[in-house]
Structures are given as C-alpha cells and as structure tokens.
C-alpha positions as a Markdown table, in Angstrom:
| # | Residue | x | y | z |
|---|---|---|---|---|
| 1 | Met | 62.5 | 126.0 | 54.6 |
| 2 | Arg | 59.9 | 124.7 | 52.3 |
| 3 | Tyr | 58.2 | 128.0 | 51.9 |
| 4 | Ala | 61.3 | 130.0 | 51.7 |
| 5 | Arg | 61.4 | 132.3 | 48.7 |
| 6 | Gly | 64.1 | 132.4 | 46.1 |
| 7 | Gly | 67.4 | 130.8 | 47.2 |
| 8 | Asn | 66.7 | 131.2 | 50.9 |
| 9 | Ala | 66.1 | 127.5 | 51.4 |
| 10 | Glu | 69.3 | 126.6 | 49.6 |
| 11 | Phe | 71.1 | 129.2 | 51.7 |
| 12 | Met | 69.9 | 127.5 | 54.9 |
| 13 | Leu | 71.1 | 124.1 | 53.7 |
| 14 | Asn | 74.5 | 125.5 | 52.9 |
| 15 | Leu | 74.6 | 127.1 | 56.3 |
| 16 | Phe | 73.9 | 123.7 | 57.9 |
| 17 | Ser | 76.6 | 122.1 | 55.8 |
| 18 | Glu | 79.1 | 124.7 | 56.9 |
| 19 | Val | 78.2 | 124.3 | 60.5 |
| 20 | Ile | 78.8 | 120.5 | 60.2 |
| 21 | Glu | 82.0 | 120.7 | 58.2 |
| 22 | Arg | 83.8 | 123.8 | 59.6 |
| 23 | Leu | 82.7 | 123.9 | 63.2 |
| 24 | Gly | 82.3 | 120.1 | 63.7 |
| 25 | Ile | 78.9 | 120.5 | 65.4 |
| 26 | Ser | 76.5 | 117.7 | 65.0 |
| 27 | Leu | 73.0 | 118.8 | 63.9 |
| 28 | Leu | 69.8 | 116.8 | 64.5 |
| 29 | Leu | 67.3 | 117.7 | 61.8 |
| 30 | Leu | 63.6 | 116.8 | 62.2 |
| 31 | Ala | 61.2 | 117.1 | 59.3 |
| 32 | Thr | 58.2 | 115.5 | 57.6 |
| 33 | Pro | 58.2 | 114.3 | 54.0 |
| 34 | Ala | 57.0 | 117.8 | 53.0 |
| 35 | Val | 60.7 | 118.9 | 53.1 |
| 36 | Gln | 61.7 | 116.6 | 50.2 |
| 37 | Pro | 61.3 | 119.3 | 47.5 |
| 38 | Val | 64.0 | 121.3 | 49.2 |
| 39 | Leu | 66.3 | 118.4 | 49.7 |
| 40 | Glu | 65.9 | 117.0 | 46.1 |
| 41 | Gly | 67.6 | 120.0 | 44.6 |
| 42 | Ser | 70.9 | 119.5 | 46.3 |
| 43 | Val | 72.5 | 116.0 | 46.5 |
| 44 | Arg | 75.6 | 117.6 | 48.1 |
| 45 | Asn | 73.8 | 119.0 | 51.0 |
| 46 | Leu | 71.6 | 115.9 | 51.4 |
| 47 | Arg | 74.7 | 113.7 | 51.6 |
| 48 | Lys | 76.2 | 115.9 | 54.3 |
| 49 | Leu | 73.0 | 116.1 | 56.3 |
| 50 | Ser | 72.6 | 112.3 | 56.2 |
| 51 | Ser | 76.3 | 111.4 | 56.7 |
| 52 | Ser | 75.6 | 110.4 | 60.4 |
| 53 | Gly | 72.6 | 108.3 | 59.4 |
| 54 | Glu | 68.8 | 108.9 | 59.4 |
| 55 | Thr | 65.7 | 107.3 | 60.8 |
| 56 | Ile | 62.4 | 107.3 | 59.1 |
| 57 | Phe | 59.4 | 106.6 | 61.4 |
| 58 | Lys | 57.0 | 104.6 | 59.3 |
| 59 | Pro | 53.4 | 103.8 | 60.4 |
| 60 | Met | 53.4 | 100.5 | 62.3 |
| 61 | Ser | 50.9 | 97.8 | 61.3 |
| 62 | Gln | 48.5 | 96.4 | 63.9 |
| 63 | Asn | 50.4 | 93.0 | 63.8 |
| 64 | Asp | 53.8 | 94.6 | 64.0 |
| 65 | Pro | 55.9 | 93.6 | 67.0 |
| 66 | Gln | 57.1 | 97.2 | 67.3 |
| 67 | Trp | 53.4 | 98.3 | 67.7 |
| 68 | Asp | 53.0 | 95.9 | 70.6 |
| 69 | Glu | 56.2 | 97.2 | 72.2 |
| 70 | Phe | 55.2 | 100.8 | 71.6 |
| 71 | Cys | 51.9 | 100.3 | 73.4 |
| 72 | Glu | 53.5 | 98.4 | 76.3 |
| 73 | Val | 56.0 | 101.2 | 76.9 |
| 74 | Tyr | 53.5 | 104.0 | 76.7 |
| 75 | Trp | 51.0 | 102.0 | 78.9 |
| 76 | Asp | 53.4 | 102.2 | 81.8 |
| 77 | Tyr | 52.9 | 106.0 | 81.8 |
| 78 | Ser | 49.2 | 105.7 | 82.6 |
| 79 | Leu | 48.3 | 108.3 | 85.2 |
| 80 | Thr | 44.7 | 107.3 | 85.8 |
| 81 | Arg | 43.6 | 105.8 | 89.1 |
| 82 | Asn | 42.2 | 102.7 | 87.7 |
| 83 | Lys | 44.8 | 101.1 | 85.4 |
| 84 | Cys | 43.4 | 98.2 | 83.5 |
| 85 | Arg | 45.3 | 95.5 | 81.6 |
| 86 | Leu | 46.5 | 96.4 | 78.1 |
| 87 | Ser | 44.3 | 94.0 | 76.0 |
| 88 | Asp | 44.3 | 93.3 | 72.3 |
| 89 | Ser | 41.0 | 95.1 | 71.9 |
| 90 | Ile | 42.5 | 98.3 | 73.5 |
| 91 | Lys | 45.6 | 98.1 | 71.2 |
| 92 | Lys | 43.2 | 97.7 | 68.2 |
| 93 | Ala | 41.2 | 100.7 | 69.2 |
| 94 | Trp | 44.4 | 102.6 | 69.8 |
| 95 | His | 45.7 | 101.7 | 66.3 |
| 96 | Thr | 42.4 | 102.6 | 64.7 |
| 97 | Ser | 42.6 | 106.1 | 66.2 |
| 98 | Ser | 46.2 | 106.6 | 65.0 |
| 99 | Ala | 46.8 | 104.3 | 62.0 |
| 100 | Gly | 50.1 | 103.3 | 63.7 |
| 101 | Asn | 51.7 | 106.7 | 63.3 |
| 102 | Thr | 53.9 | 107.4 | 66.3 |
| 103 | Ala | 52.9 | 111.1 | 66.5 |
| 104 | Phe | 49.2 | 110.3 | 66.2 |
| 105 | Ala | 49.5 | 107.4 | 68.6 |
| 106 | Ser | 51.2 | 109.4 | 71.4 |
| 107 | Leu | 48.7 | 112.2 | 70.9 |
| 108 | Ala | 45.8 | 109.8 | 71.2 |
| 109 | Phe | 47.2 | 108.4 | 74.4 |
| 110 | Met | 47.7 | 111.8 | 75.9 |
| 111 | Leu | 44.3 | 113.0 | 75.0 |
| 112 | Ala | 42.6 | 109.8 | 76.2 |
| 113 | Gln | 44.2 | 110.3 | 79.6 |
| 114 | Arg | 43.3 | 114.0 | 79.8 |
| 115 | Asn | 39.7 | 113.1 | 79.1 |
| 116 | Glu | 39.5 | 110.3 | 81.7 |
| 117 | Ile | 41.4 | 111.9 | 84.6 |
| 118 | Gly | 38.8 | 113.4 | 86.9 |
| 119 | Gly | 36.1 | 111.3 | 85.3 |
| 120 | Arg | 36.1 | 107.5 | 84.8 |
| 121 | Glu | 39.8 | 107.3 | 85.7 |
| 122 | Thr | 40.5 | 104.5 | 83.3 |
| 123 | Ile | 41.6 | 104.1 | 79.7 |
| 124 | Asp | 39.9 | 101.5 | 77.5 |
| 125 | Glu | 38.5 | 101.1 | 74.0 |
| 126 | Gln | 35.9 | 103.8 | 74.6 |
| 127 | Ser | 38.6 | 106.3 | 75.5 |
| 128 | Phe | 40.3 | 106.1 | 72.1 |
| 129 | Glu | 36.9 | 106.0 | 70.3 |
| 130 | Arg | 36.0 | 109.3 | 72.1 |
| 131 | Val | 39.3 | 110.9 | 71.1 |
| 132 | Ser | 38.9 | 109.9 | 67.5 |
| 133 | Ala | 35.4 | 111.4 | 67.4 |
| 134 | Thr | 36.1 | 114.6 | 69.2 |
| 135 | Asp | 39.7 | 115.8 | 69.9 |
| 136 | Met | 41.3 | 114.2 | 66.8 |
| 137 | Ala | 38.3 | 114.5 | 64.4 |
| 138 | Phe | 40.1 | 117.0 | 62.1 |
| 139 | Leu | 42.9 | 114.4 | 61.7 |
| 140 | Gln | 40.6 | 111.6 | 60.6 |
| 141 | Pro | 41.1 | 112.1 | 56.8 |
| 142 | Ala | 44.8 | 111.8 | 57.2 |
| 143 | Ile | 44.5 | 108.8 | 59.6 |
| 144 | Arg | 42.2 | 107.0 | 57.1 |
| 145 | Ala | 44.6 | 107.7 | 54.3 |
| 146 | Leu | 47.4 | 106.2 | 56.4 |
| 147 | Ser | 45.3 | 103.1 | 57.2 |
| 148 | Ser | 44.4 | 102.6 | 53.6 |
| 149 | Arg | 48.1 | 102.6 | 52.5 |
| 150 | Asp | 46.8 | 103.9 | 49.2 |
| 151 | Pro | 49.4 | 106.1 | 47.5 |
| 152 | Lys | 46.7 | 108.2 | 45.7 |
| 153 | Arg | 45.1 | 109.1 | 49.0 |
| 154 | Leu | 48.4 | 109.7 | 50.7 |
| 155 | Arg | 49.5 | 112.1 | 48.0 |
| 156 | Val | 46.7 | 114.5 | 49.1 |
| 157 | Phe | 48.7 | 115.0 | 52.3 |
| 158 | Asp | 52.2 | 116.0 | 51.1 |
| 159 | Asp | 53.8 | 115.5 | 54.5 |
| 160 | Leu | 52.8 | 111.8 | 54.8 |
| 161 | Leu | 54.4 | 110.2 | 51.8 |
| 162 | Phe | 57.9 | 110.4 | 50.3 |
| 163 | Ser | 57.9 | 110.7 | 46.5 |
| 164 | Ala | 59.4 | 108.1 | 44.2 |
| 165 | Lys | 62.1 | 110.7 | 43.1 |
| 166 | Tyr | 63.2 | 111.2 | 46.7 |
| 167 | Arg | 63.3 | 107.5 | 47.4 |
| 168 | Asp | 65.5 | 106.9 | 44.3 |
| 169 | Leu | 67.8 | 109.7 | 45.5 |
| 170 | Arg | 68.2 | 108.0 | 48.9 |
| 171 | Lys | 69.1 | 104.7 | 47.2 |
| 172 | Gln | 71.8 | 106.5 | 45.2 |
| 173 | Leu | 73.3 | 107.8 | 48.4 |
| 174 | Gly | 73.2 | 104.3 | 49.9 |
| 175 | Ala | 70.5 | 104.8 | 52.5 |
| 176 | Asn | 69.0 | 101.6 | 53.8 |
| 177 | Glu | 65.3 | 101.0 | 53.7 |
| 178 | His | 64.0 | 99.6 | 56.9 |
| 179 | Thr | 60.9 | 97.5 | 56.6 |
| 180 | Ala | 57.9 | 98.2 | 58.9 |
| 181 | Asn | 57.9 | 94.6 | 60.2 |
| 182 | Ser | 61.6 | 94.4 | 61.0 |
| 183 | Arg | 62.3 | 93.9 | 64.7 |
| 184 | Val | 64.2 | 96.4 | 66.7 |
| 185 | Asn | 67.9 | 95.5 | 66.9 |
| 186 | Arg | 68.6 | 95.3 | 70.6 |
| 187 | Ile | 72.3 | 94.6 | 70.4 |
| 188 | Asp | 74.2 | 96.9 | 72.5 |
| 189 | Glu | 76.2 | 99.3 | 70.3 |
| 190 | Phe | 79.0 | 99.3 | 73.0 |
| 191 | Glu | 79.3 | 95.6 | 73.2 |
| 192 | Asp | 82.9 | 95.8 | 72.1 |
| 193 | Cys | 83.8 | 97.9 | 75.0 |
| 194 | His | 84.9 | 95.9 | 78.0 |
| 195 | Asp | 84.6 | 96.9 | 81.6 |
| 196 | Glu | 88.1 | 98.0 | 82.5 |
| 197 | Thr | 87.2 | 99.1 | 86.0 |
| 198 | Val | 90.1 | 98.4 | 88.3 |
| 199 | Arg | 89.1 | 96.5 | 91.4 |
| 200 | Pro | 90.5 | 97.5 | 94.8 |
| 201 | Glu | 92.8 | 94.5 | 94.9 |
| 202 | Gln | 94.2 | 95.3 | 91.5 |
| 203 | Lys | 95.2 | 98.8 | 92.3 |
| 204 | Asn | 98.9 | 99.7 | 92.3 |
| 205 | Thr | 99.8 | 100.4 | 95.9 |
| 206 | Ser | 102.8 | 102.6 | 95.4 |
| 207 | Ser | 104.6 | 104.0 | 98.5 |
| 208 | Lys | 105.0 | 107.4 | 96.8 |
| 209 | Ala | 102.2 | 109.7 | 97.5 |
| 210 | Arg | 101.0 | 111.8 | 94.7 |
| 211 | Ala | 101.9 | 115.5 | 94.9 |
| 212 | Pro | 98.9 | 117.7 | 95.2 |
| 213 | Lys | 98.1 | 119.7 | 92.2 |
| 214 | Asn | 98.3 | 123.4 | 92.4 |
| 215 | Arg | 94.9 | 124.8 | 91.6 |
| 216 | Ile | 94.5 | 128.2 | 90.2 |
| 217 | His | 91.8 | 130.2 | 91.9 |
| 218 | Pro | 90.4 | 133.1 | 89.8 |
| 219 | Glu | 90.7 | 136.5 | 91.4 |
| 220 | Pro | 87.4 | 138.0 | 92.5 |
| 221 | Ala | 86.1 | 140.7 | 90.2 |
| 222 | Pro | 86.5 | 144.2 | 91.6 |
| 223 | Asp | 83.5 | 145.8 | 93.1 |
| 224 | Ile | 82.6 | 148.5 | 90.6 |
| 225 | Lys | 79.8 | 150.9 | 91.5 |
| 226 | Leu | 78.1 | 152.4 | 88.5 |
| 227 | Pro | 76.5 | 155.8 | 88.8 |
| 228 | Met | 72.8 | 155.8 | 89.2 |
| 229 | Glu | 70.8 | 158.2 | 87.0 |
| 230 | Asp | 67.3 | 159.3 | 87.4 |
| 231 | Pro | 65.4 | 158.4 | 84.1 |
| 232 | Leu | 62.8 | 161.1 | 84.9 |
| 233 | Ala | 65.3 | 163.9 | 85.4 |
| 234 | Leu | 65.2 | 166.6 | 82.7 |
| 235 | Asp | 68.3 | 168.1 | 81.1 |
C-alpha cells in the first residue's frame, strides 16, 4: 500500500472500509510504522480501521516485567537436549541481541536454537552473541537504534518509529497510549459471564419425550459420465 502509485493506496483503504461496513467482516491489519503516510491522508478510513481497537507492540526495556514474562514463555519452547535455567545474564544477552523488539527477540531465539541443535545442545549467553554477530549482523544498525531510543537514529529506519503527526492524529481519534512499563491486564474479559451449566439434578425431568426431528438428507448427485476426448487427436 505504501508504494502504490496514484490513488491505489486510497482505493485499497476504501475497499477495506466497504468490507467492514457493508459485509460486516472483521479485518485484522498488520503493519509497521512505514504505513503511516498512507493512513495520515484519510481520517475517515483510519477511524473505521481502528474502530475495534489497536495494539502497538513497543520495544520492551530490560527491566520491564513484560520482558521477563516474554522470555519465560518462549523459554518453555526450548528444543535443545540440555535445557539450562533462564538466568538474568541470558535475558540480558537476549535483550542485547534484539533491543526488546518482539520480532527481533523471537527471531534471535529461533536462530539460537537452530545453531545449537546438533551441536552444543544448549542455549546460553554465547548463543545469542553468536546470533548477533552472524545471522542477525545485518540487523544490528536497526537494533542499536532501538536500544539508543534516539529519535534521530530511529528516523533513519522509517518502519521503526511513528511520526509526531501520526501520534497527534491517534490522539484526536481517542486512541490510548500504552506505556512500555505497564503490566499486562490479566482480568478475564468474560468475567461477567457466569457458568450457567445445568447440573444433572437441576434438569427438568419431564415425562414427555421429545419428538425426533425430521432430518432432511440431501439427494445423491446423479452419476454423470462426461465424454473423454483424446487431446492428441487431430481434426
């Protein structure tokens, strides 16, 4: 959408809006901050696309509780034979190799396992250092920019930072800014729904048996034999 020429990007946004409004189909849009030039030009479409809420995955700091939880959840998916304890030094090396970005962190963990399976069969600080120096070496400028939190360095990579104009636009639409250090809200969104399961002793034991419902069975399709033609036959 970003590189669409002319009004093609606006046409796609209008198409998404029509799908949401007329067909009632929910759409899940995934994008990096590089899409903001397209969204800034249409408040109407941006409002419709964000009507069901939005989630911005910001880089997690090393002392962020979400970072600890992220590492603990991913650590359970270790497939190496020798699984060591997730120490603070490992989480620090993991954060250094990813700057707390969820995409970079998951990629670093996957590459670290791929390098260690069939070799040392363990993931430690050395595993993430090796990934940073080899597999993810081309991403190091972007990772260092994220670690610095310097807006000037982040603007070099247009898909890492939202502009001030876009942030102001979100505020006008009532979007909430979630701080990086805010804890995850673990309240069940269905807490108001009570379990209304009827227990066996509470069932209404009526003497009248329910009449069986007449089920309509579709008729089998007729067996139609199509003529076979030789594709090599000449007229």
